[in-house]
Short mmCIF file of C-alpha atoms (C1' of nucleotides) in Angstrom, two decimals:
data_model
loop_
_atom_site.label_atom_id
_atom_site.label_comp_id
_atom_site.label_asym_id
_atom_site.label_seq_id
_atom_site.Cartn_x
_atom_site.Cartn_y
_atom_site.Cartn_z
CA MET A 17 0.15 0.11 0.06
CA CYS A 18 1.19 3.59 -0.07
CA GLY A 19 0.55 5.73 3.15
CA ARG A 20 3.54 7.96 3.17
CA PHE A 21 5.60 9.50 0.27
CA THR A 22 7.95 12.22 -0.98
CA LEU A 23 8.07 15.22 -3.11
CA SER A 24 11.19 17.17 -2.77
CA LYS A 25 12.40 18.06 -6.30
CA PRO A 26 12.04 21.71 -7.47
CA VAL A 27 8.80 22.91 -8.78
CA GLN A 28 10.27 23.19 -12.18
CA ALA A 29 10.81 19.38 -12.52
CA VAL A 30 7.08 19.02 -11.66
CA ALA A 31 5.70 21.51 -14.08
CA GLU A 32 7.79 19.96 -16.97
CA LEU A 33 6.55 16.43 -16.32
CA PHE A 34 2.98 17.49 -16.06
CA LYS A 35 3.02 20.17 -18.54
CA LEU A 36 1.72 22.75 -15.92
CA ALA A 37 0.94 26.05 -17.52
CA GLU A 38 0.78 28.13 -14.40
CA PRO A 39 3.01 26.45 -11.87
CA PRO A 40 3.25 27.62 -8.44
CA ALA A 41 6.19 29.71 -7.70
CA GLU A 42 7.49 27.19 -5.30
CA LEU A 43 6.96 23.78 -3.91
CA ALA A 44 8.33 23.14 -0.47
CA PRO A 45 10.42 19.99 -0.50
CA ARG A 46 8.41 17.52 1.64
CA TYR A 47 10.08 13.97 2.78
CA ASN A 48 7.07 12.74 4.75
CA ILE A 49 3.86 13.38 3.24
CA ALA A 50 1.27 11.58 5.50
CA PRO A 51 -2.73 11.02 5.40
CA SER A 52 -4.69 14.09 6.35
CA GLN A 53 -1.91 16.56 5.11
CA PRO A 54 -2.25 18.51 2.08
CA VAL A 55 -1.36 16.78 -1.07
CA ALA A 56 -0.37 18.56 -4.63
CA ALA A 57 -2.46 16.95 -7.35
CA VAL A 58 -2.77 17.66 -11.18
CA ALA A 59 -6.03 17.53 -12.95
CA PRO A 60 -7.48 18.94 -16.00
CA LYS A 61 -8.94 22.63 -15.52
CA ARG A 62 -12.47 23.44 -16.35
CA ASP A 63 -11.36 23.94 -19.98
CA GLY A 64 -10.58 20.45 -20.45
CA ILE A 65 -7.26 21.33 -21.99
CA SER A 66 -4.74 22.69 -19.49
CA ARG A 67 -3.78 21.41 -16.27
CA GLY A 68 -3.79 22.90 -12.90
CA LEU A 69 -2.15 22.04 -9.66
CA ALA A 70 -4.23 22.21 -6.35
CA PHE A 71 -3.89 20.99 -2.84
CA LEU A 72 -6.07 18.18 -1.48
CA LYS A 73 -6.32 16.76 1.93
CA TRP A 74 -5.32 13.18 1.67
CA GLY A 75 -8.19 11.00 2.72
CA LEU A 76 -11.23 10.90 0.45
CA VAL A 77 -14.46 12.15 1.80
CA PRO A 78 -17.20 11.20 -0.74
CA SER A 79 -19.78 13.92 -1.51
CA TRP A 80 -22.53 11.93 0.15
CA ALA A 81 -20.92 11.82 3.45
CA ASN A 82 -22.95 13.20 6.33
CA ASP A 83 -19.98 14.99 7.88
CA ALA A 84 -16.34 15.26 6.92
CA THR A 85 -14.96 15.09 10.25
CA SER A 86 -15.86 11.77 11.38
CA GLY A 87 -15.81 8.29 9.75
CA TYR A 88 -13.27 6.44 7.76
CA LYS A 89 -11.59 8.42 5.05
CA PRO A 90 -9.73 6.03 2.53
CA THR A 91 -6.12 7.10 1.68
CA ASN A 92 -6.01 4.11 -0.83
CA ALA A 93 -8.41 2.67 -3.37
CA ARG A 94 -7.77 -0.82 -4.71
CA SER A 95 -7.80 -0.66 -8.46
CA ASP A 96 -10.31 -3.67 -8.30
CA SER A 97 -12.79 -1.47 -6.01
CA LEU A 98 -13.29 1.63 -8.11
CA HIS A 99 -16.84 0.60 -8.83
CA LYS A 100 -17.73 0.96 -5.17
CA PRO A 101 -19.84 3.50 -3.90
CA THR A 102 -17.19 5.46 -2.33
CA PHE A 103 -15.12 5.69 -5.44
CA ARG A 104 -17.45 5.35 -8.35
CA GLU A 105 -18.19 8.90 -9.15
CA ALA A 106 -14.50 9.95 -8.53
CA PHE A 107 -13.30 7.39 -10.87
CA ARG A 108 -15.46 8.62 -13.71
CA PHE A 109 -15.16 12.28 -13.38
CA LYS A 110 -12.55 13.22 -10.90
CA ARG A 111 -9.18 11.48 -11.65
CA CYS A 112 -5.84 13.13 -10.93
CA LEU A 113 -2.08 12.54 -10.81
CA ILE A 114 -0.16 13.05 -7.58
CA PRO A 115 3.20 14.05 -8.12
CA ALA A 116 5.91 12.27 -6.13
CA ASP A 117 9.68 11.20 -6.23
CA GLY A 118 9.30 8.37 -3.63
CA PHE A 119 7.10 6.33 -1.61
CA TYR A 120 7.54 4.32 1.66
CA GLU A 121 6.66 0.94 2.70
CA TRP A 122 7.60 -0.78 6.02
CA LYS A 123 9.16 -3.98 6.83
CA ALA A 124 8.56 -5.44 10.32
CA GLU A 125 11.77 -6.60 11.75
CA GLY A 126 10.71 -7.96 15.25
CA LYS A 127 9.30 -5.10 17.15
CA LYS A 128 10.62 -2.59 14.81
CA LYS A 129 9.27 -1.26 11.72
CA LEU A 130 11.79 -0.42 9.37
CA PRO A 131 10.90 2.08 6.35
CA VAL A 132 11.99 1.40 2.88
CA HIS A 133 11.87 4.26 0.15
CA PHE A 134 10.97 3.26 -3.47
CA ARG A 135 11.93 5.54 -6.22
CA MET A 136 12.55 5.80 -10.05
CA THR A 137 15.93 4.33 -10.90
CA ASP A 138 16.89 8.13 -12.22
CA GLY A 139 15.36 9.50 -8.94
CA GLY A 140 13.06 11.63 -10.86
CA VAL A 141 9.41 12.83 -10.21
CA PHE A 142 6.49 10.49 -11.27
CA GLY A 143 2.78 10.54 -11.25
CA MET A 144 0.67 8.35 -8.91
CA ALA A 145 -3.08 7.55 -10.21
CA GLY A 146 -5.39 9.42 -7.81
CA LEU A 147 -9.00 10.32 -7.31
CA TRP A 148 -10.41 13.40 -5.65
CA GLU A 149 -13.71 14.76 -4.53
CA VAL A 150 -15.39 18.05 -3.06
CA TRP A 151 -17.69 17.59 -0.07
CA THR A 152 -19.89 20.37 1.18
CA ASP A 153 -22.37 20.83 3.81
CA GLY A 154 -23.46 24.24 1.94
CA THR A 155 -21.23 26.35 4.15
CA THR A 156 -17.66 24.68 4.06
CA LYS A 157 -15.86 22.98 1.12
CA LEU A 158 -13.23 20.25 1.54
CA ALA A 159 -11.37 18.85 -1.41
CA THR A 160 -9.86 15.45 -0.58
CA CYS A 161 -7.96 12.63 -2.37
CA CYS A 162 -6.79 9.08 -2.46
CA LEU A 163 -4.17 6.95 -4.18
CA ILE A 164 -5.17 3.88 -6.19
CA THR A 165 -3.24 0.69 -5.42
CA THR A 166 -2.28 -2.40 -7.50
CA GLU A 167 -0.30 -5.51 -6.87
CA ALA A 168 3.38 -4.85 -6.21
CA ASN A 169 6.09 -5.31 -8.68
CA GLU A 170 9.09 -7.29 -8.12
CA VAL A 171 11.08 -4.43 -6.41
CA VAL A 172 8.23 -3.57 -4.04
CA GLY A 173 7.05 -7.00 -3.70
CA ALA A 174 10.12 -7.90 -1.51
CA TYR A 175 8.54 -5.97 1.05
CA HIS A 176 4.75 -5.58 0.63
CA ASP A 177 2.25 -7.07 -1.71
CA ARG A 178 0.80 -3.69 -2.78
CA MET A 179 1.97 -0.43 -4.39
CA PRO A 180 0.50 2.67 -5.68
CA VAL A 181 -0.41 2.87 -9.35
CA ILE A 182 2.30 4.91 -11.15
CA VAL A 183 1.15 6.44 -14.64
CA PRO A 184 3.82 6.62 -17.23
CA PRO A 185 4.18 10.05 -18.68
CA GLU A 186 3.10 8.73 -22.16
CA MET A 187 -0.39 8.02 -20.56
CA HIS A 188 -0.92 10.98 -18.07
CA ALA A 189 -3.32 12.57 -20.67
CA ALA A 190 -5.35 9.29 -21.27
CA TRP A 191 -5.61 9.01 -17.35
CA LEU A 192 -6.80 12.73 -16.98
CA ASP A 193 -8.93 12.86 -20.17
CA LEU A 194 -12.71 12.53 -19.32
CA ASP A 195 -13.46 10.98 -22.58
CA THR A 196 -10.99 8.11 -22.11
CA PRO A 197 -13.23 4.91 -22.12
CA GLU A 198 -13.15 2.81 -18.87
CA HIS A 199 -11.63 -0.26 -20.48
CA GLU A 200 -8.58 1.87 -21.44
CA LEU A 201 -8.33 3.45 -18.17
CA ARG A 202 -8.26 0.04 -16.29
CA THR A 203 -5.34 -0.87 -18.73
CA LEU A 204 -3.33 1.90 -17.03
CA LEU A 205 -3.81 0.34 -13.44
CA ARG A 206 -1.13 -2.17 -13.32
CA PRO A 207 2.13 -2.35 -11.47
CA TYR A 208 4.93 0.10 -12.82
CA PRO A 209 7.84 -1.95 -14.42
CA ALA A 210 10.27 -3.27 -11.66
CA GLU A 211 13.27 -2.43 -14.10
CA GLY A 212 12.38 1.43 -13.76
CA MET A 213 12.53 1.39 -9.89
CA SER A 214 14.95 0.89 -6.97
CA ALA A 215 14.59 0.37 -3.03
CA HIS A 216 16.45 2.11 -0.37
CA PRO A 217 16.39 1.73 3.32
CA ALA A 218 15.10 4.81 4.96
CA ASN A 219 15.51 6.25 8.50
CA PRO A 220 12.91 5.03 11.12
CA ILE A 221 12.57 8.56 12.09
CA VAL A 222 10.17 8.86 9.36
CA ASN A 223 7.76 6.75 11.27
CA ARG A 224 6.62 9.89 13.19
CA ALA A 225 4.67 11.80 10.70
CA THR A 226 5.55 15.31 12.09
CA VAL A 227 9.28 14.72 10.93
CA GLU A 228 9.30 16.39 7.39
CA GLY A 229 13.06 16.71 6.75
CA PRO A 230 15.57 15.16 4.31
CA GLU A 231 17.03 13.23 7.42
CA CYS A 232 13.94 10.79 6.52
CA LEU A 233 15.81 9.37 3.75
CA THR A 234 19.27 8.96 5.57
CA PRO A 235 19.63 5.21 6.58
CA ALA A 236 20.00 4.81 10.38
CA ALA A 237 23.51 4.24 11.60
"C1'" DC B 145 -38.79 -3.71 -0.10
"C1'" DC B 146 -35.92 -1.20 3.86
"C1'" DA B 147 -31.94 -0.52 6.54
"C1'" DG B 148 -27.36 0.28 7.08
"C1'" DA B 149 -23.00 0.43 5.02
"C1'" DC B 150 -20.04 2.89 2.20
"C1'" DG B 151 -12.62 1.36 3.11
"C1'" DT B 152 -7.28 -0.35 3.21
"C1'" DT B 153 -3.85 -2.70 5.14
"C1'" DG B 154 -1.49 -6.04 7.83
"C1'" DT B 155 -1.90 -9.58 11.21
"C1'" DT B 156 -3.82 -13.31 13.57
"C1'" DG C 93 -8.05 -3.29 21.02
"C1'" DT C 94 -9.38 0.65 18.51
"C1'" DC C 95 -9.79 5.55 17.34
"C1'" DT C 96 -7.54 10.06 16.18
"C1'" DG C 97 -4.05 13.09 14.33
"C1'" DG C 98 -0.36 13.99 11.70
"C1'" DC D 58 1.18 4.69 6.90
"C1'" DC D 59 2.76 5.08 12.23
"C1'" DA D 60 2.24 6.98 16.86
"C1'" DG D 61 -0.18 8.01 20.63
"C1'" DA D 62 -3.98 8.46 23.08
"C1'" DC D 63 -7.82 6.38 24.99
"C1'" DG D 64 -12.11 10.52 30.25
"C1'" DT D 65 -15.36 13.09 33.31
"C1'" DT D 66 -17.07 16.63 36.63
"C1'" DG D 67 -16.75 20.51 38.54
"C1'" DT D 68 -14.19 24.55 39.64
"C1'" DT D 69 -11.23 28.32 38.12
"C1'" DG E 157 -26.03 8.91 -3.80
"C1'" DT E 158 -25.73 3.78 -4.35
"C1'" DC E 159 -24.95 -0.69 -3.23
"C1'" DT E 160 -25.20 -4.89 -0.12
"C1'" DG E 161 -27.51 -8.01 3.12
"C1'" DG E 162 -31.68 -9.58 5.09
#
DNA sequence: CCAGACGTTGTT
DNA sequence: GTCTGG
DNA sequence: CCAGACGTTGTT
DNA sequence: GTCTGG
Protein backbone atom coordinates (compact mmCIF):
# COMPACT_ATOMS: atom_id res chain seq x y z
CA MET A 1 0.00 0.00 0.00
CA CYS A 2 1.07 3.57 0.07
CA GLY A 3 0.61 5.61 3.19
CA ARG A 4 3.59 7.97 3.00
CA PHE A 5 5.52 9.53 0.16
CA THR A 6 7.98 12.22 -0.82
CA LEU A 7 8.02 15.18 -3.19
CA SER A 8 11.22 17.11 -2.78
CA LYS A 9 12.25 18.11 -6.31
CA PRO A 10 12.06 21.74 -7.44
CA VAL A 11 8.73 22.93 -8.80
CA GLN A 12 10.25 23.15 -12.29
CA ALA A 13 10.62 19.37 -12.46
CA VAL A 14 6.98 18.95 -11.55
CA ALA A 15 5.80 21.61 -13.99
CA GLU A 16 7.77 20.01 -16.81
CA LEU A 17 6.61 16.43 -16.28
CA PHE A 18 2.94 17.36 -15.90
CA LYS A 19 2.95 20.20 -18.45
CA LEU A 20 1.59 22.77 -16.02
CA ALA A 21 0.73 26.06 -17.70
CA GLU A 22 0.84 28.07 -14.48
CA PRO A 23 3.01 26.28 -11.93
CA PRO A 24 3.21 27.70 -8.42
CA ALA A 25 6.28 29.80 -7.70
CA GLU A 26 7.57 27.18 -5.34
CA LEU A 27 6.83 23.79 -3.83
CA ALA A 28 8.21 23.21 -0.37
CA PRO A 29 10.29 20.02 -0.40
CA ARG A 30 8.53 17.31 1.57
CA TYR A 31 10.03 14.03 2.71
CA ASN A 32 7.13 12.67 4.75
CA ILE A 33 3.73 13.35 3.25
CA ALA A 34 1.17 11.56 5.43
CA PRO A 35 -2.59 10.99 5.38
CA SER A 36 -4.65 14.03 6.45
CA GLN A 37 -1.98 16.39 5.14
CA PRO A 38 -2.28 18.57 2.02
CA VAL A 39 -1.19 16.81 -1.16
CA ALA A 40 -0.36 18.49 -4.46
CA ALA A 41 -2.50 17.06 -7.26
CA VAL A 42 -2.64 17.62 -11.02
CA ALA A 43 -5.98 17.62 -12.80
CA PRO A 44 -7.50 19.15 -15.94
CA LYS A 45 -8.85 22.67 -15.56
CA ARG A 46 -12.45 23.45 -16.40
CA ASP A 47 -11.50 24.12 -20.01
CA GLY A 48 -10.59 20.44 -20.26
CA ILE A 49 -7.32 21.30 -21.98
CA SER A 50 -4.75 22.82 -19.65
CA ARG A 51 -3.80 21.34 -16.29
CA GLY A 52 -3.73 22.87 -12.87
CA LEU A 53 -2.14 21.96 -9.58
CA ALA A 54 -4.18 22.12 -6.39
CA PHE A 55 -3.75 20.99 -2.83
CA LEU A 56 -6.10 18.31 -1.58
CA LYS A 57 -6.41 16.78 1.85
CA TRP A 58 -5.26 13.16 1.75
CA GLY A 59 -8.17 10.92 2.78
CA LEU A 60 -11.17 10.74 0.48
CA VAL A 61 -14.50 12.08 1.75
CA PRO A 62 -17.24 11.15 -0.73
CA SER A 63 -19.78 13.85 -1.56
CA TRP A 64 -22.59 11.91 0.12
CA ALA A 65 -20.87 11.71 3.51
CA ASN A 66 -22.95 13.15 6.34
CA ASP A 67 -20.04 15.01 7.81
CA ALA A 68 -16.45 15.38 6.83
CA THR A 69 -14.88 15.10 10.25
CA SER A 70 -15.92 11.69 11.46
CA GLY A 71 -15.83 8.34 9.76
CA TYR A 72 -13.25 6.46 7.82
CA LYS A 73 -11.52 8.33 5.02
CA PRO A 74 -9.73 5.97 2.68
CA THR A 75 -6.21 7.00 1.76
CA ASN A 76 -6.07 4.24 -0.83
CA ALA A 77 -8.49 2.69 -3.29
CA ARG A 78 -7.81 -0.76 -4.64
CA SER A 79 -7.84 -0.72 -8.43
CA ASP A 80 -10.40 -3.53 -8.36
CA SER A 81 -12.74 -1.55 -6.06
CA LEU A 82 -13.29 1.52 -8.20
CA HIS A 83 -16.90 0.55 -8.94
CA LYS A 84 -17.79 0.74 -5.24
CA PRO A 85 -19.98 3.62 -4.00
CA THR A 86 -17.12 5.48 -2.35
CA PHE A 87 -15.06 5.68 -5.55
CA ARG A 88 -17.49 5.31 -8.43
CA GLU A 89 -18.15 8.96 -9.22
CA ALA A 90 -14.57 9.98 -8.65
CA PHE A 91 -13.27 7.24 -10.94
CA ARG A 92 -15.55 8.51 -13.71
CA PHE A 93 -15.14 12.25 -13.31
CA LYS A 94 -12.44 13.16 -10.81
CA ARG A 95 -9.19 11.46 -11.68
CA CYS A 96 -5.93 13.15 -10.87
CA LEU A 97 -2.19 12.58 -10.88
CA ILE A 98 -0.31 12.99 -7.65
CA PRO A 99 3.31 14.05 -8.14
CA ALA A 100 5.91 12.23 -6.08
CA ASP A 101 9.55 11.27 -6.23
CA GLY A 102 9.30 8.30 -3.90
CA PHE A 103 7.04 6.41 -1.51
CA TYR A 104 7.59 4.42 1.66
CA GLU A 105 6.67 0.91 2.67
CA TRP A 106 7.53 -0.76 5.97
CA LYS A 107 9.18 -4.04 6.80
CA ALA A 108 8.48 -5.47 10.23
CA GLU A 109 11.71 -6.58 11.89
CA GLY A 110 10.71 -8.05 15.22
CA LYS A 111 9.19 -5.18 17.15
CA LYS A 112 10.64 -2.55 14.86
CA LYS A 113 9.14 -1.19 11.68
CA LEU A 114 11.82 -0.37 9.19
CA PRO A 115 10.90 2.05 6.41
CA VAL A 116 12.04 1.52 2.81
CA HIS A 117 11.95 4.28 0.20
CA PHE A 118 11.06 3.33 -3.37
CA ARG A 119 11.86 5.58 -6.28
CA MET A 120 12.57 5.73 -9.98
CA THR A 121 16.03 4.51 -10.93
CA ASP A 122 16.81 8.01 -12.20
CA GLY A 123 15.42 9.55 -9.00
CA GLY A 124 12.94 11.64 -10.95
CA VAL A 125 9.40 12.83 -10.39
CA PHE A 126 6.53 10.53 -11.31
CA GLY A 127 2.74 10.63 -11.25
CA MET A 128 0.61 8.36 -9.08
CA ALA A 129 -2.99 7.67 -10.08
CA GLY A 130 -5.41 9.36 -7.71
CA LEU A 131 -9.05 10.27 -7.21
CA TRP A 132 -10.45 13.45 -5.74
CA GLU A 133 -13.75 14.68 -4.36
CA VAL A 134 -15.31 17.86 -3.08
CA TRP A 135 -17.52 17.54 -0.03
CA THR A 136 -19.76 20.35 1.13
CA ASP A 137 -22.46 20.96 3.70
CA GLY A 138 -23.50 24.20 2.05
CA THR A 139 -21.22 26.25 4.25
CA THR A 140 -17.78 24.72 4.04
CA LYS A 141 -16.06 22.97 1.17
CA LEU A 142 -13.48 20.24 1.58
CA ALA A 143 -11.39 18.88 -1.29
CA THR A 144 -9.90 15.46 -0.62
CA CYS A 145 -8.05 12.74 -2.50
CA CYS A 146 -6.76 9.18 -2.36
CA LEU A 147 -4.25 7.01 -4.20
CA ILE A 148 -5.08 3.95 -6.27
CA THR A 149 -3.17 0.79 -5.41
CA THR A 150 -2.36 -2.34 -7.36
CA GLU A 151 -0.23 -5.45 -6.88
CA ALA A 152 3.40 -4.86 -6.11
CA ASN A 153 6.05 -5.31 -8.79
CA GLU A 154 9.21 -7.35 -8.08
CA VAL A 155 11.05 -4.46 -6.43
CA VAL A 156 8.29 -3.50 -4.00
CA GLY A 157 7.09 -7.08 -3.63
CA ALA A 158 10.10 -7.99 -1.54
CA TYR A 159 8.54 -5.84 1.21
CA HIS A 160 4.80 -5.56 0.52
CA ASP A 161 2.19 -6.99 -1.76
CA ARG A 162 0.65 -3.66 -2.79
CA MET A 163 1.98 -0.46 -4.33
CA PRO A 164 0.53 2.75 -5.74
CA VAL A 165 -0.36 2.85 -9.42
CA ILE A 166 2.27 4.87 -11.24
CA VAL A 167 1.16 6.25 -14.60
CA PRO A 168 3.92 6.45 -17.23
CA PRO A 169 4.30 10.00 -18.63
CA GLU A 170 2.98 9.04 -22.08
CA MET A 171 -0.24 7.86 -20.40
CA HIS A 172 -0.84 10.99 -18.29
CA ALA A 173 -3.16 12.56 -20.85
CA ALA A 174 -5.26 9.40 -21.18
CA TRP A 175 -5.61 9.06 -17.41
CA LEU A 176 -6.78 12.65 -16.99
CA ASP A 177 -8.97 12.85 -20.10
CA LEU A 178 -12.68 12.59 -19.23
CA ASP A 179 -13.37 10.99 -22.60
CA THR A 180 -11.09 8.00 -22.12
CA PRO A 181 -13.22 4.86 -22.07
CA GLU A 182 -13.25 2.83 -18.88
CA HIS A 183 -11.63 -0.26 -20.36
CA GLU A 184 -8.70 1.86 -21.47
CA LEU A 185 -8.38 3.44 -18.04
CA ARG A 186 -8.25 0.00 -16.49
CA THR A 187 -5.31 -1.03 -18.64
CA LEU A 188 -3.35 1.77 -16.96
CA LEU A 189 -3.96 0.35 -13.49
CA ARG A 190 -1.08 -2.11 -13.40
CA PRO A 191 2.20 -2.32 -11.53
CA TYR A 192 4.93 -0.06 -12.85
CA PRO A 193 7.77 -2.09 -14.41
CA ALA A 194 10.26 -3.17 -11.77
CA GLU A 195 13.22 -2.40 -14.06
CA GLY A 196 12.54 1.31 -13.64
CA MET A 197 12.52 1.31 -9.84
CA SER A 198 14.84 0.83 -6.89
CA ALA A 199 14.52 0.32 -3.13
CA HIS A 200 16.52 2.16 -0.44
CA PRO A 201 16.44 1.70 3.34
CA ALA A 202 15.16 4.88 4.99
CA ASN A 203 15.44 6.32 8.50
CA PRO A 204 12.91 5.07 11.09
CA ILE A 205 12.52 8.70 12.14
CA VAL A 206 10.11 8.91 9.21
CA ASN A 207 7.68 6.74 11.21
CA ARG A 208 6.76 9.89 13.11
CA ALA A 209 4.53 11.82 10.75
CA THR A 210 5.61 15.21 12.11
CA VAL A 211 9.21 14.75 10.91
CA GLU A 212 9.37 16.36 7.47
CA GLY A 213 13.04 16.88 6.61
CA PRO A 214 15.55 15.18 4.31
CA GLU A 215 16.91 13.15 7.24
CA CYS A 216 13.97 10.81 6.57
CA LEU A 217 15.96 9.34 3.69
CA THR A 218 19.22 8.89 5.57
CA PRO A 219 19.59 5.23 6.59
CA ALA A 220 19.96 4.81 10.34
CA ALA A 221 23.53 4.31 11.60
C1' DC B 1 -38.96 -3.88 -0.03
C1' DC B 2 -36.04 -1.16 3.88
C1' DA B 3 -31.79 -0.54 6.68
C1' DG B 4 -27.32 0.20 6.93
C1' DA B 5 -22.96 0.52 5.03
C1' DC B 6 -20.11 2.89 2.10
C1' DG B 7 -12.52 1.40 3.06
C1' DT B 8 -7.48 -0.44 3.20
C1' DT B 9 -3.69 -2.70 5.19
C1' DG B 10 -1.64 -6.15 7.86
C1' DT B 11 -1.82 -9.60 11.21
C1' DT B 12 -3.81 -13.49 13.44
C1' DG C 1 -8.09 -3.27 21.14
C1' DT C 2 -9.37 0.71 18.48
C1' DC C 3 -9.69 5.37 17.27
C1' DT C 4 -7.58 9.95 16.14
C1' DG C 5 -4.04 13.02 14.47
C1' DG C 6 -0.28 14.02 11.58
C1' DC D 1 1.23 4.70 6.85
C1' DC D 2 2.75 4.99 12.20
C1' DA D 3 2.36 6.98 16.91
C1' DG D 4 -0.14 7.99 20.62
C1' DA D 5 -4.21 8.46 23.03
C1' DC D 6 -7.90 6.26 25.03
C1' DG D 7 -12.14 10.35 30.31
C1' DT D 8 -15.54 13.06 33.43
C1' DT D 9 -17.14 16.54 36.50
C1' DG D 10 -16.74 20.67 38.56
C1' DT D 11 -14.20 24.60 39.54
C1' DT D 12 -11.15 28.34 38.19
C1' DG E 1 -25.97 8.96 -3.80
C1' DT E 2 -25.80 3.91 -4.42
C1' DC E 3 -24.84 -0.69 -3.22
C1' DT E 4 -25.35 -4.89 -0.21
C1' DG E 5 -27.64 -7.87 3.04
C1' DG E 6 -31.65 -9.56 5.08
